Amino acid sequence: MKKILLSATLLMFGATAFAQDLPTNPEPGKCYVRCKTPEVWKNEDVTIEVAPAYKKIVTHPAEYNTVTERVLIKEAGQRLVVVPAVWEDKTITYTAKVDANKLSVVPATFSQDSQTIETKAASANWEMSEKAPDCESSDPNDCRYWCYKPVPAKYVTIPLTKLDRDASTVSNQVPGYEKTYTTKVMVKGPTTTSIEIPAVYGSINKTVLVKDAWQEEITVAAKYKTVTKEILVNKGGLTTWKEVECELVNNTILPINWNLGSATLTPAAKRIIDTRLLPVLKTGVSVALESHTDSRGTKENNQNLSERRAQAVTNYLISKGVNPSKLTGNGYGESKLTNRCADGVSCTEAQHRANRRTTFRVVNEK
């Protein structure tokens, strides 16, 4: 049996290998398929400054206290019994409030800018062409060719705030002012016996500077943002040979019980794919999927249904992290029945269910 499988595999390789060499040192009874090495990417975080650090100035006004001072209103003198003393008024000027400074803040000014960061470097992907319309082969890999198409780089633009002029202060002088009071002074004393007259005192209020205006500087920290970009570590696309189980190169049934007229994967169907097909794809090989229907319904509807079933399996595998380039899905409707249950033939539900099937096989990558 192994010899028959090996012969079939070698015939398939001979039809599709074109100018490529076969595996070196193959073992008898083993089967091999061509694979493409995948691209290897890694994520790298880049931190950029989106807002600079700057200085913010807070000013505090000058502080004053009001003090009460005892002042002489009238000097002590003498009152004459016969001839009284002669008095006159005298104006005294004093500083009621001394000069001080007042600080005004000129705030920092900013402008808007931006910075463009490359988040993913330019690369390229292998893509398979559509099957040539005049191709007579039933093999989905025949009559196709590969194109190595470039994938442009990706960029993201980050808005930035730039400091044009930092905060500063302007000092303006607040002038003080003076006040006056009037006192009486003796111009001429008495000429006869005098009586002592005591001095008269009063109170005045003065505003004195306790602490001049002062400023406090507060540093506002810069703001940063981290952007993740993808970096290509190893470039893929090299052809390698991989050993596979020989039975996998032929169509293998995925025992999915498709409901009649449905292309929805049930939880049980997903578990079957997880255990039967995902482990094969994780080895790096490519797989061709085929879906079929029973004969009930029109040929057009069955063709569409089978294509949707193949697409449902393909989409589920992609959601599990499988590279789409590793998958080929086709629907064949009711064109490849496994039994006699064609249109007009009475069959049991179990016989019809046998035709509602999905298969897979490992294929070469060209």
CSV table of C-alpha atoms in Angstrom, one decimal:
chain,number,residue,atom,x,y,z
A,1,MET,CA,0.0,0.0,0.0
A,2,LYS,CA,2.9,2.4,0.9
A,3,LYS,CA,4.5,1.7,-2.5
A,4,ILE,CA,1.2,2.6,-4.3
A,5,LEU,CA,0.9,5.9,-2.3
A,6,LEU,CA,4.6,6.7,-2.9
A,7,SER,CA,4.1,6.2,-6.7
A,8,ALA,CA,1.0,8.4,-6.8
A,9,THR,CA,2.9,11.1,-4.8
A,10,LEU,CA,5.9,11.0,-7.1
A,11,LEU,CA,3.6,11.3,-10.2
A,12,MET,CA,2.0,14.4,-8.6
A,13,PHE,CA,5.4,15.9,-7.9
A,14,GLY,CA,6.5,15.2,-11.5
A,15,ALA,CA,3.4,17.0,-12.8
A,16,THR,CA,3.9,20.2,-10.7
A,17,ALA,CA,7.6,20.4,-9.9
A,18,PHE,CA,8.4,22.3,-13.1
A,19,ALA,CA,12.1,23.3,-12.9
A,20,GLN,CA,12.5,22.8,-9.1
A,21,ASP,CA,14.5,19.9,-7.7
A,22,LEU,CA,12.9,17.1,-5.8
A,23,PRO,CA,13.8,16.5,-2.1
A,24,THR,CA,17.4,15.3,-1.5
A,25,ASN,CA,17.8,12.0,0.2
A,26,PRO,CA,14.1,11.0,0.3
A,27,GLU,CA,13.2,7.9,2.3
A,28,PRO,CA,11.2,5.0,0.7
A,29,GLY,CA,7.6,5.1,1.6
A,30,LYS,CA,7.7,8.8,2.6
A,31,CYS,CA,5.7,11.7,1.0
A,32,TYR,CA,6.9,15.3,0.5
A,33,VAL,CA,5.3,18.6,-0.4
A,34,ARG,CA,6.8,22.0,-1.3
A,35,CYS,CA,6.3,24.8,1.3
A,36,LYS,CA,7.1,28.5,1.5
A,37,THR,CA,9.0,29.7,4.6
A,38,PRO,CA,6.8,32.3,6.4
A,39,GLU,CA,7.8,35.9,7.2
A,40,VAL,CA,8.8,36.6,10.8
A,41,TRP,CA,7.8,39.9,12.3
A,42,LYS,CA,8.3,41.4,15.8
A,43,ASN,CA,6.7,44.3,17.5
A,44,GLU,CA,8.8,47.2,18.8
A,45,ASP,CA,7.6,50.0,21.0
A,46,VAL,CA,8.7,53.6,20.1
A,47,THR,CA,8.2,56.4,22.7
A,48,ILE,CA,7.9,59.9,21.4
A,49,GLU,CA,7.4,63.3,23.2
A,50,VAL,CA,4.0,64.7,22.2
A,51,ALA,CA,4.2,67.7,24.6
A,52,PRO,CA,7.3,69.3,26.0
A,53,ALA,CA,8.1,70.1,29.6
A,54,TYR,CA,7.7,73.8,30.4
A,55,LYS,CA,7.9,76.3,33.3
A,56,LYS,CA,4.7,77.8,34.9
A,57,ILE,CA,5.2,80.9,37.1
A,58,VAL,CA,2.9,81.8,40.0
A,59,THR,CA,3.3,85.2,41.5
A,60,HIS,CA,2.5,86.3,45.1
A,61,PRO,CA,1.7,89.9,45.9
A,62,ALA,CA,3.6,92.0,48.4
A,63,GLU,CA,2.4,91.7,52.0
A,64,TYR,CA,1.7,94.7,54.3
A,65,ASN,CA,0.9,95.4,58.0
A,66,THR,CA,-0.8,98.4,59.4
A,67,VAL,CA,0.9,99.8,62.5
A,68,THR,CA,-0.2,102.5,64.9
A,69,GLU,CA,2.3,105.1,65.9
A,70,ARG,CA,2.1,107.7,68.7
A,71,VAL,CA,3.0,111.2,67.4
A,72,LEU,CA,3.4,114.5,69.1
A,73,ILE,CA,0.5,116.8,68.3
A,74,LYS,CA,1.5,119.7,70.6
A,75,GLU,CA,4.8,120.3,72.3
A,76,ALA,CA,4.9,120.9,76.0
A,77,GLY,CA,5.2,124.6,76.9
A,78,GLN,CA,4.4,127.2,79.5
A,79,ARG,CA,1.4,129.3,79.9
A,80,LEU,CA,2.1,132.8,81.2
A,81,VAL,CA,0.0,134.3,83.7
A,82,VAL,CA,0.1,137.7,82.2
A,83,VAL,CA,1.3,137.3,78.7
A,84,PRO,CA,0.5,134.0,77.1
A,85,ALA,CA,2.9,132.3,74.8
A,86,VAL,CA,2.7,132.8,71.0
A,87,TRP,CA,2.0,129.7,68.9
A,88,GLU,CA,1.9,128.8,65.2
A,89,ASP,CA,1.0,125.8,63.2
A,90,LYS,CA,3.7,123.6,61.5
A,91,THR,CA,3.0,120.9,58.9
A,92,ILE,CA,4.9,117.6,59.3
A,93,THR,CA,5.3,115.2,56.3
A,94,TYR,CA,5.7,111.5,56.9
A,95,THR,CA,5.9,108.4,54.6
A,96,ALA,CA,2.6,106.6,54.8
A,97,LYS,CA,3.4,103.8,52.4
A,98,VAL,CA,6.8,102.9,50.9
A,99,ASP,CA,7.5,101.9,47.3
A,100,ALA,CA,7.1,98.2,46.3
A,101,ASN,CA,7.1,96.0,43.2
A,102,LYS,CA,4.1,94.2,41.4
A,103,LEU,CA,4.9,91.2,39.2
A,104,SER,CA,2.8,90.3,36.1
A,105,VAL,CA,3.0,86.9,34.4
A,106,VAL,CA,3.5,86.5,30.6
A,107,PRO,CA,2.3,82.9,30.1
A,108,ALA,CA,4.0,80.3,27.9
A,109,THR,CA,3.0,80.1,24.2
A,110,PHE,CA,2.7,77.0,22.1
A,111,SER,CA,2.2,75.9,18.5
A,112,GLN,CA,0.9,72.7,17.0
A,113,ASP,CA,3.0,70.3,15.0
A,114,SER,CA,3.0,66.6,14.1
A,115,GLN,CA,5.4,63.7,13.6
A,116,THR,CA,5.0,60.8,11.2
A,117,ILE,CA,6.2,57.4,12.4
A,118,GLU,CA,6.6,54.3,10.3
A,119,THR,CA,4.6,51.6,12.1
A,120,LYS,CA,5.3,48.8,9.5
A,121,ALA,CA,8.1,48.6,7.0
A,122,ALA,CA,7.5,47.9,3.4
A,123,SER,CA,7.5,44.2,2.5
A,124,ALA,CA,6.1,41.8,-0.1
A,125,ASN,CA,3.8,38.8,-0.2
A,126,TRP,CA,3.4,35.8,-2.5
A,127,GLU,CA,0.0,35.7,-4.2
A,128,MET,CA,-1.3,32.9,-6.4
A,129,SER,CA,-3.1,33.9,-9.7
A,130,GLU,CA,-6.6,32.8,-10.6
A,131,LYS,CA,-6.8,29.5,-12.5
A,132,ALA,CA,-6.6,29.9,-16.2
A,133,PRO,CA,-10.1,29.7,-17.8
A,134,ASP,CA,-8.9,27.3,-20.5
A,135,CYS,CA,-7.2,24.9,-18.1
A,136,GLU,CA,-8.4,21.4,-18.5
A,137,SER,CA,-6.9,20.0,-15.3
A,138,SER,CA,-9.1,19.4,-12.3
A,139,ASP,CA,-6.2,20.0,-9.9
A,140,PRO,CA,-6.7,23.5,-8.3
A,141,ASN,CA,-3.0,24.1,-8.3
A,142,ASP,CA,-2.5,23.6,-12.1
A,143,CYS,CA,-2.6,26.6,-14.6
A,144,ARG,CA,-1.6,29.1,-11.9
A,145,TYR,CA,1.5,31.2,-11.2
A,146,TRP,CA,2.9,33.1,-8.2
A,147,CYS,CA,3.5,36.8,-8.0
A,148,TYR,CA,5.7,38.4,-5.4
A,149,LYS,CA,3.7,41.6,-4.8
A,150,PRO,CA,5.0,44.5,-2.7
A,151,VAL,CA,3.2,45.6,0.4
A,152,PRO,CA,3.7,49.3,1.1
A,153,ALA,CA,4.9,50.6,4.4
A,154,LYS,CA,2.4,51.8,7.0
A,155,TYR,CA,2.6,55.2,8.8
A,156,VAL,CA,0.8,57.0,11.6
A,157,THR,CA,0.9,60.7,12.2
A,158,ILE,CA,1.1,61.8,15.9
A,159,PRO,CA,0.0,65.4,16.8
A,160,LEU,CA,2.7,67.3,18.8
A,161,THR,CA,2.6,70.5,20.9
A,162,LYS,CA,5.8,72.6,20.7
A,163,LEU,CA,6.9,75.3,23.2
A,164,ASP,CA,7.4,78.6,21.3
A,165,ARG,CA,8.1,80.9,24.3
A,166,ASP,CA,8.3,79.9,28.0
A,167,ALA,CA,6.5,81.8,30.7
A,168,SER,CA,8.2,84.9,32.2
A,169,THR,CA,7.4,87.8,34.6
A,170,VAL,CA,7.3,91.6,34.2
A,171,SER,CA,8.0,93.8,37.2
A,172,ASN,CA,6.1,97.1,37.7
A,173,GLN,CA,6.8,99.5,40.5
A,174,VAL,CA,3.9,100.4,42.8
A,175,PRO,CA,4.8,103.8,44.3
A,176,GLY,CA,4.3,104.6,47.9
A,177,TYR,CA,2.8,107.8,49.2
A,178,GLU,CA,3.2,110.4,52.0
A,179,LYS,CA,0.8,112.1,54.4
A,180,THR,CA,1.0,115.1,56.6
A,181,TYR,CA,-0.2,116.3,60.0
A,182,THR,CA,-0.1,119.6,61.7
A,183,THR,CA,1.5,120.5,65.0
A,184,LYS,CA,1.8,123.7,67.0
A,185,VAL,CA,5.1,125.2,68.0
A,186,MET,CA,5.8,128.0,70.3
A,187,VAL,CA,7.2,131.1,68.7
A,188,LYS,CA,7.5,133.2,71.7
A,189,GLY,CA,7.5,132.1,75.3
A,190,PRO,CA,5.7,133.9,78.1
A,191,THR,CA,7.4,136.9,79.6
A,192,THR,CA,6.0,136.5,83.0
A,193,THR,CA,5.4,133.7,85.4
A,194,SER,CA,4.4,130.7,83.3
A,195,ILE,CA,2.4,127.5,83.9
A,196,GLU,CA,3.7,124.4,82.4
A,197,ILE,CA,1.5,123.0,79.7
A,198,PRO,CA,2.0,119.3,78.9
A,199,ALA,CA,2.6,118.0,75.4
A,200,VAL,CA,-0.4,116.6,73.5
A,201,TYR,CA,0.0,113.3,71.6
A,202,GLY,CA,-2.1,111.5,69.0
A,203,SER,CA,-2.1,108.3,66.9
A,204,ILE,CA,-1.5,107.8,63.2
A,205,ASN,CA,-1.8,104.6,61.1
A,206,LYS,CA,1.1,103.6,58.8
A,207,THR,CA,1.2,100.7,56.2
A,208,VAL,CA,4.6,99.0,56.3
A,209,LEU,CA,6.0,96.4,53.8
A,210,VAL,CA,6.4,93.0,55.5
A,211,LYS,CA,7.3,91.0,52.4
A,212,ASP,CA,7.9,92.2,48.9
A,213,ALA,CA,6.2,90.5,45.9
A,214,TRP,CA,7.7,87.2,44.9
A,215,GLN,CA,7.4,84.4,42.3
A,216,GLU,CA,7.2,80.6,42.4
A,217,GLU,CA,8.3,78.4,39.5
A,218,ILE,CA,6.4,75.1,38.8
A,219,THR,CA,7.8,72.7,36.2
A,220,VAL,CA,5.1,70.9,34.1
A,221,ALA,CA,6.4,67.5,33.0
A,222,ALA,CA,6.6,66.6,29.4
A,223,LYS,CA,4.0,64.1,27.9
A,224,TYR,CA,5.0,61.0,26.0
A,225,LYS,CA,3.2,58.4,23.8
A,226,THR,CA,4.2,54.9,22.9
A,227,VAL,CA,3.6,53.6,19.4
A,228,THR,CA,4.0,50.0,18.4
A,229,LYS,CA,5.4,49.2,15.0
A,230,GLU,CA,6.1,45.9,13.2
A,231,ILE,CA,9.6,45.1,12.1
A,232,LEU,CA,10.4,42.3,9.6
A,233,VAL,CA,12.9,40.0,11.2
A,234,ASN,CA,13.2,37.3,8.6
A,235,LYS,CA,12.0,37.5,5.0
A,236,GLY,CA,9.8,34.5,3.9
A,237,GLY,CA,9.0,33.1,0.5
A,238,LEU,CA,11.8,30.5,0.3
A,239,THR,CA,10.8,27.0,-1.1
A,240,THR,CA,11.5,24.1,1.2
A,241,TRP,CA,10.4,20.4,1.2
A,242,LYS,CA,8.4,19.0,4.2
A,243,GLU,CA,7.7,15.4,4.9
A,244,VAL,CA,4.0,14.6,5.4
A,245,GLU,CA,1.9,11.5,6.0
A,246,CYS,CA,1.2,10.0,2.7
A,247,GLU,CA,-2.6,9.7,3.2
A,248,LEU,CA,-2.7,13.5,3.6
A,249,VAL,CA,-1.9,14.0,-0.1
A,250,ASN,CA,-5.2,12.5,-1.0
A,251,ASN,CA,-8.6,13.9,-0.2
A,252,THR,CA,-9.3,13.2,3.5
A,253,ILE,CA,-12.8,13.5,5.0
A,254,LEU,CA,-13.4,16.1,7.7
A,255,PRO,CA,-16.4,14.4,9.4
A,256,ILE,CA,-18.4,17.6,9.6
A,257,ASN,CA,-22.2,16.9,9.8
A,258,TRP,CA,-23.4,19.8,7.7
A,259,ASN,CA,-27.1,20.6,8.4
A,260,LEU,CA,-29.3,20.4,5.3
A,261,GLY,CA,-29.1,23.7,3.4
A,262,SER,CA,-26.7,25.3,6.0
A,263,ALA,CA,-23.2,26.6,5.7
A,264,THR,CA,-22.8,27.4,9.4
A,265,LEU,CA,-20.1,25.7,11.4
A,266,THR,CA,-21.5,24.2,14.6
A,267,PRO,CA,-19.4,24.0,17.8
A,268,ALA,CA,-18.9,20.3,17.1
A,269,ALA,CA,-17.7,21.0,13.6
A,270,LYS,CA,-15.2,23.6,14.9
A,271,ARG,CA,-13.8,21.0,17.4
A,272,ILE,CA,-13.3,18.6,14.5
A,273,ILE,CA,-11.4,21.2,12.6
A,274,ASP,CA,-9.3,22.0,15.7
A,275,THR,CA,-8.3,18.4,16.2
A,276,ARG,CA,-8.1,17.1,12.6
A,277,LEU,CA,-6.9,20.0,10.4
A,278,LEU,CA,-5.3,22.7,12.5
A,279,PRO,CA,-2.4,20.4,13.6
A,280,VAL,CA,-1.6,19.7,10.0
A,281,LEU,CA,-1.6,23.3,9.0
A,282,LYS,CA,0.7,24.2,12.0
A,283,THR,CA,3.5,22.2,10.4
A,284,GLY,CA,3.7,24.9,7.6
A,285,VAL,CA,2.1,23.0,4.7
A,286,SER,CA,-0.6,24.3,2.3
A,287,VAL,CA,-4.1,22.6,2.2
A,288,ALA,CA,-6.8,22.5,-0.5
A,289,LEU,CA,-10.4,22.3,0.8
A,290,GLU,CA,-13.3,20.9,-1.1
A,291,SER,CA,-17.0,21.0,-0.1
A,292,HIS,CA,-19.9,19.1,-1.6
A,293,THR,CA,-23.7,18.8,-1.2
A,294,ASP,CA,-26.3,16.1,-1.8
A,295,SER,CA,-28.5,16.2,-4.8
A,296,ARG,CA,-31.6,17.7,-3.2
A,297,GLY,CA,-32.3,21.3,-4.5
A,298,THR,CA,-31.2,22.9,-7.7
A,299,LYS,CA,-27.7,22.5,-9.1
A,300,GLU,CA,-27.2,26.3,-8.9
A,301,ASN,CA,-28.2,26.5,-5.2
A,302,ASN,CA,-26.1,23.5,-4.4
A,303,GLN,CA,-23.0,25.0,-6.1
A,304,ASN,CA,-23.4,28.2,-4.1
A,305,LEU,CA,-24.0,26.3,-0.9
A,306,SER,CA,-20.9,24.2,-1.3
A,307,GLU,CA,-18.8,27.3,-2.0
A,308,ARG,CA,-20.1,28.9,1.2
A,309,ARG,CA,-19.3,25.8,3.2
A,310,ALA,CA,-15.7,25.8,1.8
A,311,GLN,CA,-15.5,29.5,2.7
A,312,ALA,CA,-16.8,29.0,6.2
A,313,VAL,CA,-14.0,26.5,6.9
A,314,THR,CA,-11.5,28.8,5.3
A,315,ASN,CA,-12.6,31.8,7.4
A,316,TYR,CA,-12.6,29.8,10.6
A,317,LEU,CA,-9.0,28.6,10.0
A,318,ILE,CA,-7.9,32.2,9.3
A,319,SER,CA,-9.5,33.3,12.6
A,320,LYS,CA,-7.3,30.7,14.3
A,321,GLY,CA,-4.2,32.4,12.9
A,322,VAL,CA,-3.6,30.4,9.7
A,323,ASN,CA,-2.0,32.4,6.8
A,324,PRO,CA,-4.7,32.8,4.0
A,325,SER,CA,-1.9,32.0,1.5
A,326,LYS,CA,-1.8,28.4,2.9
A,327,LEU,CA,-5.5,27.7,2.1
A,328,THR,CA,-7.4,27.0,-1.1
A,329,GLY,CA,-11.2,26.4,-0.9
A,330,ASN,CA,-13.5,25.2,-3.7
A,331,GLY,CA,-17.1,24.0,-3.8
A,332,TYR,CA,-18.4,21.4,-6.2
A,333,GLY,CA,-22.1,21.3,-5.4
A,334,GLU,CA,-23.7,17.9,-6.3
A,335,SER,CA,-21.2,17.2,-9.2
A,336,LYS,CA,-19.2,14.6,-7.2
A,337,LEU,CA,-21.7,12.4,-5.4
A,338,THR,CA,-20.2,9.4,-3.6
A,339,ASN,CA,-23.2,7.1,-4.1
A,340,ARG,CA,-26.2,6.6,-6.4
A,341,CYS,CA,-28.3,9.3,-4.8
A,342,ALA,CA,-28.7,11.6,-7.8
A,343,ASP,CA,-31.8,13.6,-8.7
A,344,GLY,CA,-34.9,11.5,-8.8
A,345,VAL,CA,-33.4,8.6,-6.9
A,346,SER,CA,-35.0,7.6,-3.5
A,347,CYS,CA,-32.3,7.5,-0.8
A,348,THR,CA,-32.2,7.4,3.0
A,349,GLU,CA,-31.1,10.4,5.1
A,350,ALA,CA,-27.9,8.6,5.9
A,351,GLN,CA,-27.1,8.2,2.2
A,352,HIS,CA,-27.7,11.9,1.5
A,353,ARG,CA,-25.6,12.9,4.5
A,354,ALA,CA,-22.6,11.0,3.0
A,355,ASN,CA,-22.7,13.4,0.1
A,356,ARG,CA,-22.8,16.5,2.4
A,357,ARG,CA,-19.0,16.3,3.0
A,358,THR,CA,-15.9,18.5,3.2
A,359,THR,CA,-12.4,17.1,2.4
A,360,PHE,CA,-8.9,18.4,2.6
A,361,ARG,CA,-5.5,17.4,1.2
A,362,VAL,CA,-1.9,18.7,1.4
A,363,VAL,CA,-0.8,20.4,-1.8
A,364,ASN,CA,2.5,21.8,-3.2
A,365,GLU,CA,3.2,25.5,-3.1
A,366,LYS,CA,4.4,26.8,-6.5
